[in-house]
CSV table of C-alpha atoms in Angstrom, one decimal:
chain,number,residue,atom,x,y,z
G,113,UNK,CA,-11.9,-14.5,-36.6
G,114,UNK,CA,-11.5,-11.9,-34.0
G,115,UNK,CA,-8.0,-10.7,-32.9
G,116,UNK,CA,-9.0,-11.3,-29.2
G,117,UNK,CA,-10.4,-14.9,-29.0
G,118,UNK,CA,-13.1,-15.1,-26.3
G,119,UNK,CA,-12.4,-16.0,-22.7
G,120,UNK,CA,-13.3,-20.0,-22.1
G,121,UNK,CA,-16.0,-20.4,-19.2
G,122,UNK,CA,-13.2,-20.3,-16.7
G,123,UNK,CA,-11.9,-17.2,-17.8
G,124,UNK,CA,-15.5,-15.3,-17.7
G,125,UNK,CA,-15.7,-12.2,-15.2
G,126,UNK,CA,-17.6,-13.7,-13.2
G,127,UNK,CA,-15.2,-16.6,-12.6
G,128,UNK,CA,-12.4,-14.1,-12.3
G,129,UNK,CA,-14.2,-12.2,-9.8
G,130,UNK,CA,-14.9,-15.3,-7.9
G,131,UNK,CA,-11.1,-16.2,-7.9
G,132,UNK,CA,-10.4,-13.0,-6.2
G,133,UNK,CA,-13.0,-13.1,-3.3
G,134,UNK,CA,-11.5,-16.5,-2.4
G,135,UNK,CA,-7.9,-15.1,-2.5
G,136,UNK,CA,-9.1,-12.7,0.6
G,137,UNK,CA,-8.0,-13.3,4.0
G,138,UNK,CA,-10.7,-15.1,6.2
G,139,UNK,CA,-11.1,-12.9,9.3
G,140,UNK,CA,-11.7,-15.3,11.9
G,141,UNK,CA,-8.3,-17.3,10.6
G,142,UNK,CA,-6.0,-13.9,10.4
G,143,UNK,CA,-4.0,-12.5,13.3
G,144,UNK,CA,-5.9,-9.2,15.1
G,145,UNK,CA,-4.1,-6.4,13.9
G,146,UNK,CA,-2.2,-4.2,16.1
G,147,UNK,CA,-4.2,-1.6,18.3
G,148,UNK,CA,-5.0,1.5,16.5
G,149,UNK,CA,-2.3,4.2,18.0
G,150,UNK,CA,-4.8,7.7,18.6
G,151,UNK,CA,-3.7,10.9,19.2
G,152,UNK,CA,-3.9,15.0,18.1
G,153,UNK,CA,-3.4,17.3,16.1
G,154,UNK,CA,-2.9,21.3,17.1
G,155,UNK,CA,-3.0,23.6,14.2
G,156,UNK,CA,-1.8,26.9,15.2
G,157,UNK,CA,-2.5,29.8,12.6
G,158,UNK,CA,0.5,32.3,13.2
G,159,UNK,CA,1.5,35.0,10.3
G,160,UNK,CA,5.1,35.7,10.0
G,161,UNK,CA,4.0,39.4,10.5
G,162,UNK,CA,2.1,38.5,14.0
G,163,UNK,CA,4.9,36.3,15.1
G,164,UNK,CA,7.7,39.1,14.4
G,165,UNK,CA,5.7,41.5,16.0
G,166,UNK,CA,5.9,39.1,19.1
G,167,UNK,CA,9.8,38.9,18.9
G,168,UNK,CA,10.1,35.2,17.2
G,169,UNK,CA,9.5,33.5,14.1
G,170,UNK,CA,7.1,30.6,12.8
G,171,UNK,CA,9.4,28.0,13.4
G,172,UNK,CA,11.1,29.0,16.7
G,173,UNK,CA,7.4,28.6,17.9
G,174,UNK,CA,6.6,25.2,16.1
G,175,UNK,CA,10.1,23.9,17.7
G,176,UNK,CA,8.9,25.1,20.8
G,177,UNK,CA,5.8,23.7,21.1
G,178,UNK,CA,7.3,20.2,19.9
G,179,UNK,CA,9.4,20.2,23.2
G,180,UNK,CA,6.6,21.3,25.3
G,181,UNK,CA,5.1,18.1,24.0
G,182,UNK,CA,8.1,15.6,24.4
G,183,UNK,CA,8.8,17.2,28.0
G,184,UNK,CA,4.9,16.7,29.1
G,185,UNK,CA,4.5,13.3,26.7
G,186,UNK,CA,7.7,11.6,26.6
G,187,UNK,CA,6.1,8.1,25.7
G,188,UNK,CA,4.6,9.9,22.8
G,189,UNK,CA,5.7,10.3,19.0
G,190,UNK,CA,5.5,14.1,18.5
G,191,UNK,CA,6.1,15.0,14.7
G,192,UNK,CA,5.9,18.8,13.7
G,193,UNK,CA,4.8,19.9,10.4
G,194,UNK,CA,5.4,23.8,9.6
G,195,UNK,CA,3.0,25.0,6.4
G,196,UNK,CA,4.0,28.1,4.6
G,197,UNK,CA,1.4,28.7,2.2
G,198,UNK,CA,0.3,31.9,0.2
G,199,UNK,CA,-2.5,34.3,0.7
């Protein structure tokens, strides 16, 4: 006797597989989902060295340009991300 018994019909993959498609939303019955939100992304490539040389640092500038874009955008969602990798 094997110490996994063998699934009964119900229990094939095939059945299981079947189970699952049914548990999936129908489309046409489901509420429209919300409007996909666009916008952009401006990747400035800045070394420390070039932005000393021009009297500020990496993140005074990426500050700066994040309140350039809630002053001209104020409806918008402005997030900044400052990356500080190696060479």
């Amino acid at each position: 006797m094997s110490a996994h018994p063998r699934p009964s019909a119900a229990e094939q993959p095939t059945s299981r597989v079947l189970r699952a498609l049914r548990a999936v939303p129908d489309p046409a019955t489901e509420p429209p989902a919300p409007e996909a939100r666009r916008g952009l992304v401006l990747h400035v490539l800045l070394s420390e060295e070039s932005a000393g040389v021009s009297g500020t640092e990496l993140a005074e500038v990426a500050e700066l340009l994040r309140e350039m874009a809630e002053e001209l955008l104020p409806a918008a969602a402005t997030y900044t991300t400052l990356s500080l990798g190696t060479r």
